[in-house]
Amino acid sequence: MNRKEFILEMLTNPQSPSSSLLEAASNNPELYELLKDQQALESRIIETINSVETPTDLQLRLNAAVRNETRAGIFAASPAANASSFLAVAASLLIAMGIAWGFLFDAARLSPAEGLLSAEVFSHIYEETATLTESDSVSMALVNQVMGAVGGQFLETEATLSMPFAFARPCLISQQGMVAHLVLQGQRGLVNVFVMSNSSSGRKFQIADDRFEGSYTPLASDGTALLVVGEKGESLDSIQALIAPNIDWVI
Amino acid sequence: MDYSADDKILEGPGTGFSTKPRAKSQNVKELLYLNLVEEHYQSLYRYAFWLAKNKAIAEDIVQETFLRAWRSLDSLQSETSAKPWLFTILRRENYRLYSRNRPEMTMLDEQHIEDSSQDEPGDMMDKQLLYKAIMDLKAEYRDPLLLQIIGGFSSQEIAAILALKPSTVLTRLFRARNRLNEKFLHKEAFDEVEFAFDTEDA
């Protein structure tokens, strides 16, 4: 390798020098110095170019944008979908109104905000998980990616690594903002877990519809909370007891 | 991730809820999309920022890039071709949305160099100078350098993304580093080799 070839390769690809370039440098002190200086500058160039800060919430916004696009596409695509979405919204409103009505007569049950949360969560579960099966699975890496949406992640314990997660996605629930929606196998079917970091309710309460029942539990006074929803008769407390202590909050 | 395998899982006999084929493939598509975002959004943002020299515009370009990618995700043949595919979309979106209607910006609106706590004041100043020097490179020289460093692309891949001959990419990579060498190694540029490039190009 002559000097011209050496300089040409050194300046076009200093990151992964060929063996012949390294050999030429080792046999010639001048070329060795040139390569050493060039690689030192290259390290600074790489560091500078890669030091541009990425917005912390960009990944979430990219994921959320596509979820909105998907919904808009599905709703616009078929009259049947339009009808079913209308029915879902109507059902949500009826449930919310029913719960709010019930609240007027039984103040010990749900507040209007809790009632609306309940209605929205049930509507969300039917819409999001209708196509899930018990054979679906997602990795813990994806689960923790989704957990990042609420500023938490699962500790890597034997218990968490063996959790049979079937679904994980950051979701927008109007009153709570971004929540981590996880689904895992329970004893009676799939169990939905909503992990929240911006919860509006600071008390424990129960929700239910014809098929599902759920338990909402604040984890601390900082807005973190868990809502676990499963088929009637599911052991929700044991799932909550498995999940709550294994979340590492990094917000 | 083996998405075809995921598809089989999703198409398997479910013991729980009813299944819909369209929704199942949608689920696989979303997993693929989430994975692409996870893997590439940071490098695409960095590249967009160096192209646009503006944080807000860079974010817009990246969002449009991923939206375009989502809409044409079915055309992606394999994960290995995803990275050059995304960078190509990003360049197209940058051109479509901004470059063709905007002269090359020469001033930076905000500073985006991470101020590492380990940096000494002198190091930080050095980084700022290098940052400006890279920004001041001619776009035709800077672009292949960014693709090589941010994207980790080979000269052949850069040539495909930029629609140039591989020899032209090598010339531009050489010139980009030669300009930076003049400023930061305080040595004479390798003009004799650059002259040889000019002769070969001609």
Short mmCIF file of C-alpha atoms in Angstrom, two decimals:
data_model
loop_
_atom_site.label_atom_id
_atom_site.label_comp_id
_atom_site.label_asym_id
_atom_site.label_seq_id
_atom_site.Cartn_x
_atom_site.Cartn_y
_atom_site.Cartn_z
CA MET A 1 0.00 0.00 0.00
CA ASN A 2 1.55 3.31 -1.07
CA ARG A 3 1.10 6.62 0.72
CA LYS A 4 -1.71 7.82 -1.55
CA GLU A 5 -3.69 4.61 -1.06
CA PHE A 6 -3.06 4.80 2.66
CA ILE A 7 -4.37 8.37 2.99
CA LEU A 8 -7.31 7.63 0.75
CA GLU A 9 -8.46 4.70 2.88
CA MET A 10 -7.66 6.49 6.14
CA LEU A 11 -9.89 9.43 5.28
CA THR A 12 -12.74 7.49 3.73
CA ASN A 13 -13.08 4.84 6.40
CA PRO A 14 -10.99 5.44 9.51
CA GLN A 15 -13.43 3.56 11.74
CA SER A 16 -12.58 0.12 10.46
CA PRO A 17 -9.09 0.13 8.95
CA SER A 18 -8.14 -2.83 6.80
CA SER A 19 -5.31 -5.16 7.78
CA SER A 20 -3.17 -3.80 4.95
CA LEU A 21 -3.61 -0.26 6.23
CA LEU A 22 -2.64 -1.31 9.74
CA GLU A 23 0.35 -3.19 8.38
CA ALA A 24 1.47 -0.14 6.40
CA ALA A 25 1.18 2.00 9.55
CA SER A 26 3.16 -0.45 11.62
CA ASN A 27 6.00 -0.40 9.08
CA ASN A 28 6.18 3.37 8.69
CA PRO A 29 6.41 5.78 11.67
CA GLU A 30 5.05 8.72 9.65
CA LEU A 31 1.97 6.78 8.52
CA TYR A 32 1.55 5.47 12.06
CA GLU A 33 1.40 9.04 13.41
CA LEU A 34 -1.02 10.09 10.68
CA LEU A 35 -3.33 7.20 11.51
CA LYS A 36 -3.12 7.84 15.24
CA ASP A 37 -4.04 11.52 14.82
CA GLN A 38 -6.79 10.70 12.35
CA GLN A 39 -8.38 8.14 14.64
CA ALA A 40 -8.25 10.55 17.58
CA LEU A 41 -10.01 13.21 15.52
CA GLU A 42 -12.48 10.63 14.26
CA SER A 43 -13.44 9.76 17.82
CA ARG A 44 -14.18 13.43 18.50
CA ILE A 45 -16.18 13.73 15.27
CA ILE A 46 -18.26 10.67 16.15
CA GLU A 47 -18.83 11.92 19.68
CA THR A 48 -19.90 15.36 18.41
CA ILE A 49 -22.24 14.05 15.74
CA ASN A 50 -23.87 11.60 18.14
CA SER A 51 -24.15 14.10 20.97
CA VAL A 52 -27.34 15.62 19.57
CA GLU A 53 -29.99 15.08 22.23
CA THR A 54 -33.07 13.13 21.20
CA PRO A 55 -36.35 14.47 22.66
CA THR A 56 -37.31 12.19 25.53
CA ASP A 57 -40.94 11.74 24.48
CA LEU A 58 -40.35 11.36 20.73
CA GLN A 59 -40.65 7.59 20.77
CA LEU A 60 -44.00 7.77 22.56
CA ARG A 61 -45.30 10.34 20.12
CA LEU A 62 -44.20 8.23 17.16
CA ASN A 63 -46.03 5.22 18.57
CA ALA A 64 -49.12 7.22 19.49
CA ALA A 65 -49.32 8.83 16.05
CA VAL A 66 -49.62 5.46 14.39
CA ARG A 67 -52.22 4.27 16.87
CA ASN A 68 -54.30 7.33 15.99
CA GLU A 69 -53.72 6.68 12.31
CA THR A 70 -54.80 3.05 12.74
CA ARG A 71 -57.99 4.00 14.47
CA ALA A 72 -58.79 6.72 11.95
CA GLY A 73 -58.10 4.26 9.13
CA ILE A 74 -60.29 1.55 10.59
CA PHE A 75 -63.13 3.93 11.29
CA ALA A 76 -62.94 5.47 7.84
CA ALA A 77 -62.56 2.15 6.07
CA SER A 78 -65.88 0.47 6.62
CA PRO A 79 -69.45 1.47 7.36
CA ALA A 80 -69.63 -1.53 9.70
CA ALA A 81 -66.70 -0.17 11.64
CA ASN A 82 -68.39 3.20 11.78
CA ALA A 83 -71.51 1.59 13.15
CA SER A 84 -69.59 -0.47 15.69
CA SER A 85 -67.55 2.52 16.81
CA PHE A 86 -70.75 4.49 17.19
CA LEU A 87 -72.21 1.66 19.26
CA ALA A 88 -69.05 1.48 21.35
CA VAL A 89 -69.16 5.20 22.06
CA ALA A 90 -72.88 5.01 22.78
CA ALA A 91 -72.32 2.03 25.09
CA SER A 92 -69.54 3.89 26.86
CA LEU A 93 -71.78 6.90 27.36
CA LEU A 94 -74.63 4.72 28.62
CA ILE A 95 -72.33 2.95 31.05
CA ALA A 96 -70.90 6.27 32.18
CA MET A 97 -74.36 7.76 32.57
CA GLY A 98 -75.53 4.67 34.42
CA ILE A 99 -72.59 4.83 36.76
CA ALA A 100 -73.01 8.57 37.25
CA TRP A 101 -76.74 7.97 37.88
CA GLY A 102 -75.88 5.24 40.35
CA PHE A 103 -73.47 7.60 42.01
CA LEU A 104 -76.27 10.03 42.73
CA PHE A 105 -78.02 7.32 44.73
CA ASP A 106 -74.98 5.64 46.22
CA ALA A 107 -72.19 8.03 47.05
CA ALA A 108 -70.16 5.18 48.53
CA ARG A 109 -69.62 3.68 45.09
CA LEU A 110 -67.85 5.57 42.30
CA SER A 111 -67.24 9.26 41.82
CA PRO A 112 -68.19 10.63 38.39
CA ALA A 113 -64.51 10.64 37.42
CA GLU A 114 -64.08 7.04 38.56
CA GLY A 115 -67.26 6.07 36.70
CA LEU A 116 -65.99 7.64 33.51
CA LEU A 117 -62.64 5.92 33.95
CA SER A 118 -64.45 2.61 34.40
CA ALA A 119 -66.54 3.12 31.27
CA GLU A 120 -63.57 4.15 29.19
CA VAL A 121 -61.46 1.23 30.40
CA PHE A 122 -64.13 -1.37 29.60
CA SER A 123 -64.70 0.16 26.17
CA HIS A 124 -60.93 0.17 25.63
CA ILE A 125 -60.58 -3.49 26.66
CA TYR A 126 -63.28 -4.67 24.28
CA GLU A 127 -61.83 -2.67 21.43
CA GLU A 128 -58.12 -3.41 21.98
CA THR A 129 -58.08 -7.02 23.01
CA ALA A 130 -60.89 -8.52 20.94
CA THR A 131 -58.44 -10.33 18.70
CA LEU A 132 -56.02 -11.50 21.38
CA THR A 133 -55.76 -15.19 22.08
CA GLU A 134 -54.23 -17.14 24.91
CA SER A 135 -51.37 -18.16 22.63
CA ASP A 136 -50.24 -14.58 22.00
CA SER A 137 -47.09 -13.47 23.75
CA VAL A 138 -44.80 -10.45 23.92
CA SER A 139 -41.28 -10.14 25.25
CA MET A 140 -40.31 -8.53 28.54
CA ALA A 141 -38.24 -6.08 26.46
CA LEU A 142 -41.39 -4.84 24.73
CA VAL A 143 -43.28 -4.77 28.04
CA ASN A 144 -40.59 -2.59 29.56
CA GLN A 145 -40.54 -0.38 26.49
CA VAL A 146 -44.25 0.21 27.03
CA MET A 147 -43.74 0.67 30.76
CA GLY A 148 -41.33 3.45 29.88
CA ALA A 149 -44.36 5.42 28.71
CA VAL A 150 -45.36 5.88 32.34
CA GLY A 151 -41.88 6.18 33.75
CA GLY A 152 -41.56 2.68 35.15
CA GLN A 153 -40.09 -0.68 34.35
CA PHE A 154 -40.27 -4.16 35.72
CA LEU A 155 -37.45 -5.39 37.89
CA GLU A 156 -35.86 -8.46 36.38
CA THR A 157 -36.87 -10.96 39.01
CA GLU A 158 -37.75 -14.61 38.63
CA ALA A 159 -41.39 -13.64 39.16
CA THR A 160 -41.51 -10.95 36.49
CA LEU A 161 -39.55 -12.93 33.91
CA SER A 162 -42.07 -15.74 34.19
CA MET A 163 -45.12 -13.47 33.77
CA PRO A 164 -47.04 -14.64 30.69
CA PHE A 165 -47.58 -11.30 28.96
CA ALA A 166 -49.73 -11.50 25.83
CA PHE A 167 -49.94 -7.82 24.92
CA ALA A 168 -48.26 -4.53 25.77
CA ARG A 169 -49.01 -1.11 24.38
CA PRO A 170 -48.96 2.52 25.55
CA CYS A 171 -52.56 3.77 25.48
CA LEU A 172 -54.24 7.09 25.98
CA ILE A 173 -57.01 7.08 28.55
CA SER A 174 -58.50 10.54 28.54
CA GLN A 175 -58.47 11.29 32.25
CA GLN A 176 -55.19 9.54 33.00
CA GLY A 177 -53.12 10.49 29.97
CA MET A 178 -50.67 7.84 28.82
CA VAL A 179 -51.02 4.49 30.56
CA ALA A 180 -49.22 1.19 30.04
CA HIS A 181 -51.81 -1.38 28.96
CA LEU A 182 -50.57 -4.90 29.60
CA VAL A 183 -52.40 -8.18 29.16
CA LEU A 184 -51.32 -11.43 30.74
CA GLN A 185 -52.68 -14.87 31.30
CA GLY A 186 -54.82 -15.37 34.35
CA GLN A 187 -56.54 -18.45 35.70
CA ARG A 188 -59.85 -17.64 34.01
CA GLY A 189 -58.60 -15.97 30.86
CA LEU A 190 -56.72 -12.87 29.86
CA VAL A 191 -56.20 -10.21 32.52
CA ASN A 192 -55.81 -6.53 31.63
CA VAL A 193 -53.44 -4.44 33.71
CA PHE A 194 -53.34 -0.66 33.36
CA VAL A 195 -50.27 0.91 34.94
CA MET A 196 -50.76 4.62 35.55
CA SER A 197 -48.42 7.37 36.68
CA ASN A 198 -50.84 10.28 36.48
CA SER A 199 -53.92 8.89 38.15
CA SER A 200 -56.66 11.21 39.28
CA SER A 201 -58.15 9.00 42.02
CA GLY A 202 -56.38 8.46 45.31
CA ARG A 203 -58.63 5.72 46.72
CA LYS A 204 -59.11 2.02 46.09
CA PHE A 205 -62.34 1.04 44.29
CA GLN A 206 -63.91 -1.82 42.34
CA ILE A 207 -65.44 -1.75 38.86
CA ALA A 208 -67.47 -4.34 36.97
CA ASP A 209 -69.62 -4.95 33.90
CA ASP A 210 -71.50 -8.03 32.72
CA ARG A 211 -68.32 -9.93 31.93
CA PHE A 212 -65.37 -8.37 33.72
CA GLU A 213 -64.55 -7.07 37.14
CA GLY A 214 -61.64 -4.90 38.14
CA SER A 215 -59.78 -3.46 41.05
CA TYR A 216 -58.20 -0.02 41.09
CA THR A 217 -55.42 0.57 43.63
CA PRO A 218 -53.31 3.69 44.13
CA LEU A 219 -49.71 2.65 44.71
CA ALA A 220 -48.50 5.91 46.26
CA SER A 221 -49.61 9.48 46.65
CA ASP A 222 -47.66 10.54 43.56
CA GLY A 223 -50.34 9.45 41.07
CA THR A 224 -49.03 5.95 40.41
CA ALA A 225 -51.80 3.35 40.36
CA LEU A 226 -52.75 -0.07 39.06
CA LEU A 227 -56.06 -1.09 37.54
CA VAL A 228 -56.38 -4.86 37.13
CA VAL A 229 -59.37 -6.19 35.16
CA GLY A 230 -60.18 -9.84 34.54
CA GLU A 231 -63.01 -12.28 33.94
CA LYS A 232 -65.39 -12.55 36.86
CA GLY A 233 -63.93 -14.77 39.56
CA GLU A 234 -60.34 -14.09 38.53
CA SER A 235 -57.86 -13.74 41.38
CA LEU A 236 -57.08 -10.08 40.80
CA ASP A 237 -55.45 -9.52 44.17
CA SER A 238 -52.76 -12.12 43.52
CA ILE A 239 -51.95 -10.56 40.13
CA GLN A 240 -51.76 -7.14 41.69
CA ALA A 241 -49.55 -8.50 44.46
CA LEU A 242 -47.26 -9.95 41.82
CA ILE A 243 -47.02 -6.77 39.75
CA ALA A 244 -47.04 -3.82 42.16
CA PRO A 245 -43.85 -4.56 44.13
CA ASN A 246 -41.91 -5.43 40.97
CA ILE A 247 -42.29 -2.06 39.29
CA ASP A 248 -39.28 0.19 39.48
CA TRP A 249 -40.49 3.77 39.10
CA VAL A 250 -37.90 5.93 37.41
CA ILE A 251 -40.02 9.07 36.85
CA MET B 1 -37.63 -10.83 15.75
CA ASP B 2 -39.20 -13.39 13.45
CA TYR B 3 -42.43 -11.74 12.38
CA SER B 4 -43.53 -14.65 10.25
CA ALA B 5 -43.35 -16.79 13.36
CA ASP B 6 -45.40 -14.21 15.26
CA ASP B 7 -47.94 -14.33 12.49
CA LYS B 8 -48.22 -18.10 12.95
CA ILE B 9 -48.75 -17.68 16.65
CA LEU B 10 -51.48 -15.17 15.98
CA GLU B 11 -53.10 -17.44 13.42
CA GLY B 12 -52.99 -20.44 15.71
CA PRO B 13 -56.14 -21.89 17.19
CA GLY B 14 -57.15 -19.56 19.96
CA THR B 15 -58.86 -20.88 23.04
CA GLY B 16 -60.10 -17.51 24.14
CA PHE B 17 -61.54 -14.69 22.07
CA SER B 18 -62.66 -14.89 18.48
CA THR B 19 -60.06 -13.86 15.92
CA LYS B 20 -60.12 -11.75 12.77
CA PRO B 21 -57.39 -12.26 10.12
CA ARG B 22 -57.15 -8.57 9.20
CA ALA B 23 -56.77 -7.51 12.78
CA LYS B 24 -54.15 -10.21 13.35
CA SER B 25 -51.94 -8.98 10.54
CA GLN B 26 -52.47 -5.46 11.86
CA ASN B 27 -51.10 -6.62 15.20
CA VAL B 28 -47.98 -8.03 13.57
CA LYS B 29 -47.57 -4.84 11.58
CA GLU B 30 -47.78 -2.77 14.74
CA LEU B 31 -45.19 -4.93 16.47
CA LEU B 32 -42.88 -4.49 13.52
CA TYR B 33 -43.50 -0.76 13.58
CA LEU B 34 -42.83 -0.48 17.34
CA ASN B 35 -39.62 -2.40 16.85
CA LEU B 36 -38.52 -0.13 13.99
CA VAL B 37 -39.21 2.96 16.08
CA GLU B 38 -37.35 1.54 19.06
CA GLU B 39 -34.35 0.63 16.97
CA HIS B 40 -34.02 3.61 14.65
CA TYR B 41 -35.75 6.73 15.96
CA GLN B 42 -32.69 8.13 17.71
CA SER B 43 -30.35 7.83 14.76
CA LEU B 44 -33.03 9.16 12.41
CA TYR B 45 -33.62 12.14 14.69
CA ARG B 46 -29.89 12.89 14.84
CA TYR B 47 -29.61 12.69 11.08
CA ALA B 48 -32.70 14.89 10.64
CA PHE B 49 -31.29 17.44 13.06
CA TRP B 50 -27.99 17.68 11.18
CA LEU B 51 -29.92 18.02 7.91
CA ALA B 52 -32.38 20.61 9.17
CA LYS B 53 -30.25 22.37 11.80
CA ASN B 54 -33.42 22.90 13.76
CA LYS B 55 -34.99 20.81 16.52
CA ALA B 56 -38.66 21.38 15.65
CA ILE B 57 -38.12 20.69 11.96
CA ALA B 58 -36.12 17.57 12.77
CA GLU B 59 -38.98 16.25 14.90
CA ASP B 60 -41.48 16.97 12.12
CA ILE B 61 -39.33 15.18 9.59
CA VAL B 62 -38.93 12.11 11.82
CA GLN B 63 -42.66 11.97 12.52
CA GLU B 64 -43.49 12.24 8.83
CA THR B 65 -40.86 9.62 8.06
CA PHE B 66 -42.37 7.08 10.43
CA LEU B 67 -45.90 7.88 9.28
CA ARG B 68 -44.82 7.23 5.68
CA ALA B 69 -43.01 4.10 6.78
CA TRP B 70 -46.13 2.85 8.58
CA ARG B 71 -48.29 3.42 5.52
CA SER B 72 -45.93 1.49 3.28
CA LEU B 73 -44.69 -1.04 5.80
CA ASP B 74 -46.05 -3.89 3.70
CA SER B 75 -43.43 -3.08 1.06
CA LEU B 76 -40.56 -3.64 3.49
CA GLN B 77 -39.02 -6.96 2.55
CA SER B 78 -36.89 -7.64 5.60
CA GLU B 79 -35.63 -6.03 8.78
CA THR B 80 -32.11 -5.86 7.40
CA SER B 81 -33.24 -3.45 4.70
CA ALA B 82 -35.22 -1.33 7.17
CA LYS B 83 -32.45 1.09 8.11
CA PRO B 84 -31.48 2.30 4.60
CA TRP B 85 -35.18 2.30 3.72
CA LEU B 86 -36.00 4.62 6.64
CA PHE B 87 -33.07 6.95 5.93
CA THR B 88 -34.15 7.17 2.30
CA ILE B 89 -37.71 8.05 3.35
CA LEU B 90 -36.36 10.65 5.75
CA ARG B 91 -34.30 12.33 3.06
CA ARG B 92 -37.31 12.39 0.77
CA GLU B 93 -39.51 13.86 3.50
CA ASN B 94 -36.92 16.48 4.33
CA TYR B 95 -36.80 17.49 0.70
CA ARG B 96 -40.58 17.37 0.23
CA LEU B 97 -41.42 19.34 3.36
CA TYR B 98 -38.53 21.71 3.83
CA SER B 99 -35.42 21.70 1.71
CA ARG B 100 -36.94 22.61 -1.62
CA ASN B 101 -38.62 25.70 -0.13
CA ARG B 102 -35.84 26.77 2.17
CA PRO B 103 -32.31 27.97 1.54
CA GLU B 104 -29.55 26.21 3.46
CA MET B 105 -29.71 27.49 7.03
CA THR B 106 -26.47 28.83 8.32
CA MET B 107 -27.42 29.69 11.88
CA LEU B 108 -28.36 27.20 14.55
CA ASP B 109 -31.51 28.11 16.40
CA GLU B 110 -30.64 26.14 19.51
CA GLN B 111 -27.69 24.31 20.92
CA HIS B 112 -28.13 20.57 21.13
CA ILE B 113 -24.76 19.26 22.13
CA GLU B 114 -25.04 17.18 25.24
CA ASP B 115 -23.00 18.75 27.99
CA SER B 116 -21.51 15.64 29.49
CA SER B 117 -20.67 16.12 33.12
CA GLN B 118 -17.30 14.53 32.39
CA ASP B 119 -16.42 17.23 29.87
CA GLU B 120 -13.83 19.75 30.93
CA PRO B 121 -14.60 23.37 29.83
CA GLY B 122 -11.90 23.11 27.18
CA ASP B 123 -13.37 19.87 25.86
CA MET B 124 -16.79 21.46 25.61
CA MET B 125 -15.40 24.41 23.66
CA ASP B 126 -13.58 21.98 21.39
CA LYS B 127 -16.81 20.06 20.87
CA GLN B 128 -18.65 23.29 20.02
CA LEU B 129 -16.00 24.23 17.49
CA LEU B 130 -16.12 20.80 15.92
CA TYR B 131 -19.91 20.96 15.89
CA LYS B 132 -19.80 24.25 14.00
CA ALA B 133 -17.14 22.97 11.63
CA ILE B 134 -19.26 19.94 10.74
CA MET B 135 -22.30 22.16 10.25
CA ASP B 136 -20.23 24.46 8.04
CA LEU B 137 -19.18 21.65 5.73
CA LYS B 138 -20.80 21.78 2.31
CA ALA B 139 -23.96 19.69 2.42
CA GLU B 140 -22.67 17.43 -0.33
CA TYR B 141 -19.64 16.54 1.86
CA ARG B 142 -21.43 16.50 5.19
CA ASP B 143 -24.22 14.19 4.07
CA PRO B 144 -22.15 11.06 3.32
CA LEU B 145 -20.17 11.64 6.53
CA LEU B 146 -23.38 11.75 8.59
CA LEU B 147 -24.73 8.62 6.91
CA GLN B 148 -21.47 6.80 7.58
CA ILE B 149 -21.24 7.85 11.23
CA ILE B 150 -24.90 8.01 12.32
CA GLY B 151 -26.24 5.23 10.12
CA GLY B 152 -23.12 3.07 10.04
CA PHE B 153 -23.59 2.62 6.29
CA SER B 154 -20.95 1.35 3.89
CA SER B 155 -19.95 3.51 0.94
CA GLN B 156 -22.05 1.28 -1.32
CA GLU B 157 -25.11 1.78 0.88
CA ILE B 158 -24.50 5.53 1.04
CA ALA B 159 -24.23 5.59 -2.74
CA ALA B 160 -27.60 3.86 -3.00
CA ILE B 161 -29.26 6.24 -0.54
CA LEU B 162 -27.82 9.35 -2.18
CA ALA B 163 -28.17 8.01 -5.74
CA LEU B 164 -24.47 8.57 -6.37
CA LYS B 165 -21.64 6.44 -7.73
CA PRO B 166 -19.63 4.71 -4.95
CA SER B 167 -16.50 6.49 -6.17
CA THR B 168 -18.23 9.85 -5.73
CA VAL B 169 -19.18 8.89 -2.17
CA LEU B 170 -15.55 8.06 -1.41
CA THR B 171 -14.47 11.40 -2.84
CA ARG B 172 -16.95 13.27 -0.68
CA LEU B 173 -16.07 11.33 2.47
CA PHE B 174 -12.43 12.13 1.82
CA ARG B 175 -13.12 15.82 1.30
CA ALA B 176 -15.31 16.09 4.41
CA ARG B 177 -12.56 14.69 6.64
CA ASN B 178 -9.85 16.59 4.80
CA ARG B 179 -11.65 19.89 5.58
CA LEU B 180 -11.97 18.93 9.25
CA ASN B 181 -8.32 17.85 9.37
CA GLU B 182 -7.24 21.28 8.15
CA LYS B 183 -9.05 22.92 11.05
CA PHE B 184 -8.43 20.47 13.86
CA LEU B 185 -5.21 18.63 13.15
CA HIS B 186 -3.53 21.88 12.11
CA LYS B 187 -1.77 20.09 9.32
CA GLU B 188 -1.67 20.70 5.63
CA ALA B 189 -4.52 19.02 3.90
CA PHE B 190 -3.80 15.98 1.81
CA ASP B 191 -4.15 18.04 -1.34
CA GLU B 192 -2.11 15.70 -3.48
CA VAL B 193 -4.59 12.88 -2.88
CA GLU B 194 -7.55 15.19 -3.33
CA PHE B 195 -6.08 16.30 -6.63
CA ALA B 196 -5.87 12.67 -7.67
CA PHE B 197 -9.58 12.32 -6.87
CA ASP B 198 -10.33 15.31 -9.07
CA THR B 199 -8.41 13.70 -11.91
CA GLU B 200 -10.25 10.40 -11.47
CA ASP B 201 -13.62 12.17 -11.33
CA ALA B 202 -12.87 13.98 -14.53
#
